[in-house]
PDB file of C-alpha atoms in Angstrom:
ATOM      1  CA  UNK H   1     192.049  69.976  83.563  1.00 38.00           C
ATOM      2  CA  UNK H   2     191.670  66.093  83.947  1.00 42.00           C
ATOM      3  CA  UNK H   3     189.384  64.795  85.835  1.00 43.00           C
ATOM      4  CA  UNK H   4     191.236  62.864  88.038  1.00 43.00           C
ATOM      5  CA  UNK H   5     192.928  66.686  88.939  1.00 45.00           C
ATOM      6  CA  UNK H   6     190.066  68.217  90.265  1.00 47.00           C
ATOM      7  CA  UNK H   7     191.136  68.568  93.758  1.00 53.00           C
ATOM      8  CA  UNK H   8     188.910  69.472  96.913  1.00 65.00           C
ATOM      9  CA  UNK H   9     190.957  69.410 100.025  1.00 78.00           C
ATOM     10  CA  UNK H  10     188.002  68.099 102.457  1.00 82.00           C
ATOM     11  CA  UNK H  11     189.882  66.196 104.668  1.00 89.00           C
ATOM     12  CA  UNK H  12     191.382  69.118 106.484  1.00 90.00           C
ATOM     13  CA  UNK H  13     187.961  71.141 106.549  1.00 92.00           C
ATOM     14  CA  UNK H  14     186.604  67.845 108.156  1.00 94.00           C
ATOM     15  CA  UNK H  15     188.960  67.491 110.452  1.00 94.00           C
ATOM     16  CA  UNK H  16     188.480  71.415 111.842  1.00 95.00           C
ATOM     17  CA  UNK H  17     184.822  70.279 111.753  1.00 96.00           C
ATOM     18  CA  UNK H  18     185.046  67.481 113.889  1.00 97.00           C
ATOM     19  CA  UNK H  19     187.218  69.288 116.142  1.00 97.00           C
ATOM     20  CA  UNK H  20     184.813  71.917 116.675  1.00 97.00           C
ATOM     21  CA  UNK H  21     181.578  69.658 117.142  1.00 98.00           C
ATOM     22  CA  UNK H  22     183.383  68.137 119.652  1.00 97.00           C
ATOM     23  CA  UNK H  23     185.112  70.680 121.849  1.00 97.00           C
ATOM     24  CA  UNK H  24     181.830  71.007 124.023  1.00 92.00           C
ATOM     25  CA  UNK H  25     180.227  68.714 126.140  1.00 91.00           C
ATOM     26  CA  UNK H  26     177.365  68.969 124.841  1.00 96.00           C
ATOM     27  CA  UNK H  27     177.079  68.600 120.823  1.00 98.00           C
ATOM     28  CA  UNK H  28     175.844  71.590 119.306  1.00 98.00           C
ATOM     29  CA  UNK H  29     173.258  70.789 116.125  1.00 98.00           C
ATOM     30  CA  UNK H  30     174.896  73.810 113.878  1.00 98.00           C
ATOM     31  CA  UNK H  31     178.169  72.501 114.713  1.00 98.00           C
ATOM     32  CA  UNK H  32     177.468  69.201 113.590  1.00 98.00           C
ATOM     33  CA  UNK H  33     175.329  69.923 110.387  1.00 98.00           C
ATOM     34  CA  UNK H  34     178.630  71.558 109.311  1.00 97.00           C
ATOM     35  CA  UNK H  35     180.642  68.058 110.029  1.00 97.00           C
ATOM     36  CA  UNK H  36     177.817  66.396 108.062  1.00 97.00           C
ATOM     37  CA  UNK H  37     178.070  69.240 104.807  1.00 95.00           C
ATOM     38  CA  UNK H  38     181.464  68.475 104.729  1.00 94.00           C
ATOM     39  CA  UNK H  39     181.057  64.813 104.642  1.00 93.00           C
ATOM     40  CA  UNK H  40     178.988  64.938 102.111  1.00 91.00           C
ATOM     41  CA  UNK H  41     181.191  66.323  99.139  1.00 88.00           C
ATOM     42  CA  UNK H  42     183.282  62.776  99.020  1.00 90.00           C
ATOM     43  CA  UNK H  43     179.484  60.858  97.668  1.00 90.00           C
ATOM     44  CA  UNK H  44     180.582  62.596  94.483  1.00 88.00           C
ATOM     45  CA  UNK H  45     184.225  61.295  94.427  1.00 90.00           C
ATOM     46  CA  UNK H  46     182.557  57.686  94.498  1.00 90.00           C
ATOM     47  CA  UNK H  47     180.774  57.844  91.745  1.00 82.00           C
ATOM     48  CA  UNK H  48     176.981  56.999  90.981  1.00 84.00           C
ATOM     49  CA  UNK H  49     176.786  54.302  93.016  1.00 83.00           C
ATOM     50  CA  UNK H  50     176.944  56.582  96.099  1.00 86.00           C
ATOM     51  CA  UNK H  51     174.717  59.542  94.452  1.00 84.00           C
ATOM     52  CA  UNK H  52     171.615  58.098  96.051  1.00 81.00           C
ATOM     53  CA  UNK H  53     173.181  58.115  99.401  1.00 84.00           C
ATOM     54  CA  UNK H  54     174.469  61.757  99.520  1.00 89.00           C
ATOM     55  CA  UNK H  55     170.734  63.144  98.130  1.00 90.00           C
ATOM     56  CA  UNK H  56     169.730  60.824 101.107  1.00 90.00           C
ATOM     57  CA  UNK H  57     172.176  62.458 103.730  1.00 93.00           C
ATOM     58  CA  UNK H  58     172.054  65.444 102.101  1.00 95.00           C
ATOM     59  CA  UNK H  59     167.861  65.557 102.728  1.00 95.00           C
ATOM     60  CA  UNK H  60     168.255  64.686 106.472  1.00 96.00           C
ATOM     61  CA  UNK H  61     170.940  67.396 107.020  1.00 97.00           C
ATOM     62  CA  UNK H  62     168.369  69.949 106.009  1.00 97.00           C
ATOM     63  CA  UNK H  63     165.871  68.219 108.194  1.00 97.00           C
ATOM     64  CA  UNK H  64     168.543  68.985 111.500  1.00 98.00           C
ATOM     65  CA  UNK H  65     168.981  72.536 109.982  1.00 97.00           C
ATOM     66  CA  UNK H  66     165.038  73.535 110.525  1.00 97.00           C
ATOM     67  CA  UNK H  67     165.081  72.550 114.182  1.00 97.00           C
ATOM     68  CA  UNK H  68     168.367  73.704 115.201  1.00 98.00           C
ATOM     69  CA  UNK H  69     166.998  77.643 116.068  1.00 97.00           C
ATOM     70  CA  UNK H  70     164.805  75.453 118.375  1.00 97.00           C
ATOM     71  CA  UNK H  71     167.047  72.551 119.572  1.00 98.00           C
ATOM     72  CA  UNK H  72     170.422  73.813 119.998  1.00 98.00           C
ATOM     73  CA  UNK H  73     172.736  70.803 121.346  1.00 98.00           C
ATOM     74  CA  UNK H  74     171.725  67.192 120.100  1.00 98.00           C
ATOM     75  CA  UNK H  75     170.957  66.227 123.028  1.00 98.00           C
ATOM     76  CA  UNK H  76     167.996  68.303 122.913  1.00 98.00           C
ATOM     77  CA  UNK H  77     166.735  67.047 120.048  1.00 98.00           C
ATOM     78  CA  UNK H  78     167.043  63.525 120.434  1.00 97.00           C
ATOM     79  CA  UNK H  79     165.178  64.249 123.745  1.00 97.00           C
ATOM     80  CA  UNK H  80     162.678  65.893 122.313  1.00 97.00           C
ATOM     81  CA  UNK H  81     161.398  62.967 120.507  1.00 97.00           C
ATOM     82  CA  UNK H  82     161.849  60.518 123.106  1.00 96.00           C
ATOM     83  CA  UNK H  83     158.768  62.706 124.285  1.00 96.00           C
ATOM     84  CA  UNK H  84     157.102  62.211 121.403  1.00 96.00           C
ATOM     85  CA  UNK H  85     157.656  59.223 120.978  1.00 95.00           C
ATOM     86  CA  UNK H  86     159.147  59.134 117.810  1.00 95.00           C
ATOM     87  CA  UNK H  87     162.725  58.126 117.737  1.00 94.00           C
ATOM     88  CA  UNK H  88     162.897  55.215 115.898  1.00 91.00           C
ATOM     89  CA  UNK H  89     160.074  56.599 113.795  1.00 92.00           C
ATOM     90  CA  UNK H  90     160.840  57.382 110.373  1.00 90.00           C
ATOM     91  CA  UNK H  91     161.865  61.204 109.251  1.00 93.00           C
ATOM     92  CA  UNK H  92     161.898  61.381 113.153  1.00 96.00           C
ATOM     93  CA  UNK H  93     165.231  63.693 113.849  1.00 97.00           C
ATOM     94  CA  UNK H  94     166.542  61.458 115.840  1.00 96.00           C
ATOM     95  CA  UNK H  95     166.604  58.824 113.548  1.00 95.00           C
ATOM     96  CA  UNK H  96     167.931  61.171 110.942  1.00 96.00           C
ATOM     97  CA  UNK H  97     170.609  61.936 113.179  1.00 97.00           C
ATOM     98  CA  UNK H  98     171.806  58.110 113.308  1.00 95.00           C
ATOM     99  CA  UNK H  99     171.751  58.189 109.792  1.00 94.00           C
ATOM    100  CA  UNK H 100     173.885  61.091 109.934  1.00 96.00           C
ATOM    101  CA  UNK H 101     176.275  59.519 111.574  1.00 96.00           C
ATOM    102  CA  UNK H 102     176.771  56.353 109.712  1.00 94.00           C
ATOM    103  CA  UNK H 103     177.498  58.601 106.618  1.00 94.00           C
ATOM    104  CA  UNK H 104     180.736  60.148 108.959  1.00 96.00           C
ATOM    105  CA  UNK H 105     181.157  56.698 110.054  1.00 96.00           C
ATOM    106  CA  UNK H 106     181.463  55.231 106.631  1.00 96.00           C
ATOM    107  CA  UNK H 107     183.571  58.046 105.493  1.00 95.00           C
ATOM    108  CA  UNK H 108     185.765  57.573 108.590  1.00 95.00           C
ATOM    109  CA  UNK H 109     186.308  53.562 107.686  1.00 96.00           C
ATOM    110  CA  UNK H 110     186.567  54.289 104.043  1.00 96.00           C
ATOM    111  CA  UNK H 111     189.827  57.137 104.857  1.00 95.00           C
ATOM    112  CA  UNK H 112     190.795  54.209 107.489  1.00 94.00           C
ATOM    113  CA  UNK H 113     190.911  51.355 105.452  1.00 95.00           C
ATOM    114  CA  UNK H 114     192.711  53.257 102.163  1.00 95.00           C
ATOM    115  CA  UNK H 115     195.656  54.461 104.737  1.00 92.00           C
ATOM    116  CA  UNK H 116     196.142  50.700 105.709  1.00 90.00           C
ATOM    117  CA  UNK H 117     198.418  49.982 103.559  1.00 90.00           C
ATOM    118  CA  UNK H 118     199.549  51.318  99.435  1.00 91.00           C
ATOM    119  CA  UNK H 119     198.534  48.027  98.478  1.00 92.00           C
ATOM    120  CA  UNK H 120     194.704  48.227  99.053  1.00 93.00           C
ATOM    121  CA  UNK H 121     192.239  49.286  96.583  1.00 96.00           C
ATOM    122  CA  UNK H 122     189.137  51.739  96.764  1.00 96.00           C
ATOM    123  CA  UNK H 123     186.568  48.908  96.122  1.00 95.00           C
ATOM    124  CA  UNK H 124     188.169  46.893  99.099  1.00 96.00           C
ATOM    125  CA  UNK H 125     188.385  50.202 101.494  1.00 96.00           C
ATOM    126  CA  UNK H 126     184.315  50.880 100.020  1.00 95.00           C
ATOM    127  CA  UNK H 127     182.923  47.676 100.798  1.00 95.00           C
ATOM    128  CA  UNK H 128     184.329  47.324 103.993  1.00 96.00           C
ATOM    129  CA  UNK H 129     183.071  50.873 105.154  1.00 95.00           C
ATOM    130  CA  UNK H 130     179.718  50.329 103.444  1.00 94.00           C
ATOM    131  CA  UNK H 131     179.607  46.807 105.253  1.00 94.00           C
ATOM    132  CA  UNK H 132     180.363  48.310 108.654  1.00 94.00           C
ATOM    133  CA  UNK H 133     178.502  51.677 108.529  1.00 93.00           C
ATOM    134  CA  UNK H 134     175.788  51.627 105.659  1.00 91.00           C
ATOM    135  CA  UNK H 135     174.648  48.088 105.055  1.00 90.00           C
ATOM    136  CA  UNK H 136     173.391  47.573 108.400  1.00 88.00           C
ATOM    137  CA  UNK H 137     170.853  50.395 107.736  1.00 86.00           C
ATOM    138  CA  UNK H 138     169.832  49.449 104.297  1.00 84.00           C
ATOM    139  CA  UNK H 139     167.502  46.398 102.780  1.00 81.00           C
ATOM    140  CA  UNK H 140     168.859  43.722 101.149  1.00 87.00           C
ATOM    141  CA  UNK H 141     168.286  44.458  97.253  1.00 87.00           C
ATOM    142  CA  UNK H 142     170.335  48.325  97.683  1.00 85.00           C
ATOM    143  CA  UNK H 143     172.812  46.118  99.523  1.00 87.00           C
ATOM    144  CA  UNK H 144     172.961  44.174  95.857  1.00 88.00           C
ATOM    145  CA  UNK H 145     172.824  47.281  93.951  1.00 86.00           C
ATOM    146  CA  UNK H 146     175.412  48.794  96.023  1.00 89.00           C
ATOM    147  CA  UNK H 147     177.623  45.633  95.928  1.00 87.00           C
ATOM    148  CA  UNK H 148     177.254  45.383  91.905  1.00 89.00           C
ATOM    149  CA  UNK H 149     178.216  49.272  91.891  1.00 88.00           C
ATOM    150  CA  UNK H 150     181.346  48.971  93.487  1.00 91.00           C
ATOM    151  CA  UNK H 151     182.772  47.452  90.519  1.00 90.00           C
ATOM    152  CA  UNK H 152     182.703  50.976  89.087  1.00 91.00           C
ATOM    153  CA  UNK H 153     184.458  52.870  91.313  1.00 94.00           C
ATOM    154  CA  UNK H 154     187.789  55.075  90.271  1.00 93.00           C
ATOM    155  CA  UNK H 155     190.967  53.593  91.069  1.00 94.00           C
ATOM    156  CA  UNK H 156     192.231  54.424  94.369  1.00 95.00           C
ATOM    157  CA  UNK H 157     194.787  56.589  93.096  1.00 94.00           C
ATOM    158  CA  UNK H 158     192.114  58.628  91.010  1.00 94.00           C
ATOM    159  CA  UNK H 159     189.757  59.271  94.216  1.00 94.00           C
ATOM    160  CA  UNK H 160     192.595  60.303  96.525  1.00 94.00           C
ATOM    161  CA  UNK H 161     193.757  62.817  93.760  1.00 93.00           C
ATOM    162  CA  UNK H 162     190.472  64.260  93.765  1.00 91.00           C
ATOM    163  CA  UNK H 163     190.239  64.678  97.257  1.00 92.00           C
ATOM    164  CA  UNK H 164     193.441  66.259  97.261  1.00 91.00           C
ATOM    165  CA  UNK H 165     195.170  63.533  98.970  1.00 92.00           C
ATOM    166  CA  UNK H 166     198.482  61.149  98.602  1.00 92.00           C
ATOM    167  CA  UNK H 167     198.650  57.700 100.045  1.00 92.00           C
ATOM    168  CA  UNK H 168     201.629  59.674 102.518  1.00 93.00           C
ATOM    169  CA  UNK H 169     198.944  61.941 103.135  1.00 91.00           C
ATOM    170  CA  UNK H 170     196.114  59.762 103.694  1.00 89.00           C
ATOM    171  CA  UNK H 171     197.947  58.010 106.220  1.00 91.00           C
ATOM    172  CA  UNK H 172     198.809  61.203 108.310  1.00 91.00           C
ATOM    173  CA  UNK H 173     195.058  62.443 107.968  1.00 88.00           C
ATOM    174  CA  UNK H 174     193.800  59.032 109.108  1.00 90.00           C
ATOM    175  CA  UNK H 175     195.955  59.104 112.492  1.00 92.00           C
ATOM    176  CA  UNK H 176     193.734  62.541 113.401  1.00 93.00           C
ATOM    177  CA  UNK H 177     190.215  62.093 112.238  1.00 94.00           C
ATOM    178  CA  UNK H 178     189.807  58.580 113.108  1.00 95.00           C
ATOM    179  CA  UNK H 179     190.026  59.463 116.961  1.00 97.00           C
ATOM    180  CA  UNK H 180     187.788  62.491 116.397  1.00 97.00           C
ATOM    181  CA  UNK H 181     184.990  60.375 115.140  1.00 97.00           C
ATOM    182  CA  UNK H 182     185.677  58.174 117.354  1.00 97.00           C
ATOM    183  CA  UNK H 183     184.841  60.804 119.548  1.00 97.00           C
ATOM    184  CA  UNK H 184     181.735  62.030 118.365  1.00 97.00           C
ATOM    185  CA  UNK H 185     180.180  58.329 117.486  1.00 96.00           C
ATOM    186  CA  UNK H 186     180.476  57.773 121.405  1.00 96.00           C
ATOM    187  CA  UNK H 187     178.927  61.145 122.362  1.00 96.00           C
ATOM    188  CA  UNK H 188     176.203  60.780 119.727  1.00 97.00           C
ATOM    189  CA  UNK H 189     175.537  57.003 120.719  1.00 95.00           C
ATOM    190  CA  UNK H 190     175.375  57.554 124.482  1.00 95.00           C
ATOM    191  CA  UNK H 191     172.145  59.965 123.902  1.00 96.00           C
ATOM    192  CA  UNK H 192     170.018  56.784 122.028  1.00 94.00           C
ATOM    193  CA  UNK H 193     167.932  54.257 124.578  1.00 86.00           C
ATOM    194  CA  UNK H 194     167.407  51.391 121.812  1.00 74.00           C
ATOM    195  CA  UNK H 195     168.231  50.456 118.188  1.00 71.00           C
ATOM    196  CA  UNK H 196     167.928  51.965 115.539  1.00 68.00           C
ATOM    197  CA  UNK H 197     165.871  49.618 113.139  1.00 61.00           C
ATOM    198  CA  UNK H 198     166.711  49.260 109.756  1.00 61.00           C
ATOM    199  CA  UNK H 199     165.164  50.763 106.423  1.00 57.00           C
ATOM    200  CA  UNK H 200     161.768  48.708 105.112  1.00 49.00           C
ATOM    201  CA  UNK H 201     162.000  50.846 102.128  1.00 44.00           C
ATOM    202  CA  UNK H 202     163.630  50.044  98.587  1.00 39.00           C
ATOM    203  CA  UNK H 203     166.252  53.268  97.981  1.00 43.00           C
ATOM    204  CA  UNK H 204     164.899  56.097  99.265  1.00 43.00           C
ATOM    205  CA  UNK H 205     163.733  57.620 102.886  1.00 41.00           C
ATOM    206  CA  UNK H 206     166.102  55.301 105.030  1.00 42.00           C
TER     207      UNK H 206
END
């Protein structure tokens, strides 16, 4: 089977995700370590540029999984290192949590800007998510790696096929999960008191 057949239909399973982590008030951590583990699959669709990202995302998932017996809604975790102290603090949940987020926030731009129109192109729709939800977070030289990389992505028609997507399709999927993040970005950001500061580090541990 070509490559560019593989198919793996995570838009849908993301959007039941997203639905679920956000049908309660209150945020529960399993539910949303399941929006982030489906997230994640796409960082493979984008090719090596991305790779250090998902093993990134993919790391701080697992960190939410080991507390979430203990903390059960993220609101009770992120409080739980405002009493330590620790939120902006790196490996801190809480901060792993933001980081979380900008992953489903870049995925969420990156679906956005490819259903704008047939015309654009996956390195336009990448940069501008990576600009808007990743760059912020990262230092200047993997902002030049990551800017150098996107020269390699697939073509746009290549990615959607693997994801199991048409541009028709795309465009319908985009109308539903863009509100639901939406959604979840506002709950998530309402339970921070500052900033999140960005990485000091070269690649890894952001």
């Amino acid at each position: 089977m070509a490559e560019a057949e593989v198919q793996d239909h995570f838009l849908p399973r993301l959007g039941v995700a997203l639905k679920v982590a956000i049908a309660q008030p209150k945020i529960s951590t399993k539910n949303f370590i399941v929006v982030c583990e489906e997230v994640l699959p796409v960082f493979d669709h984008l090719g090596a540029v991305f790779s250090f990202a998902k093993l990134e995302f993919a790391a701080k998932n697992a960190s939410l999984e080991k507390v979430a017996p203990q903390l059960a809604t993220l609101e009770e975790m992120v409080a739980a290192d405002k009493m330590k102290g620790v939120v902006t603090q790196k490996g801190s949940c809480a901060r792993n949590l933001h980081r979380l987020l900008s992953a489903i926030i870049f995925i969420q731009t990156l679906i956005r800007e490819l259903a704008r129109s047939p015309d654009s192109t996956l390195k336009d729709a990448a940069a501008a998510a990576y600009n808007m939800a990743l760059a912020p977070i990262h230092t200047r030289i993997v902002r030049g790696i990551v800017g150098a990389g996107l020269l390699t992505l697939p073509t746009k028609q290549t990615f959607l096929a693997r994801i199991g997507e048409t541009q028709e399709s795309a465009e319908n999927v985009a109308k539903e999960l863009i509100p639901l993040v939406d959604t979840l970005v506002k709950s998530i950001h309402a339970l921070y008191d500052e900033p999140m500061p960005a990485s000091n580090t070269w690649i890894t541990s952001y």
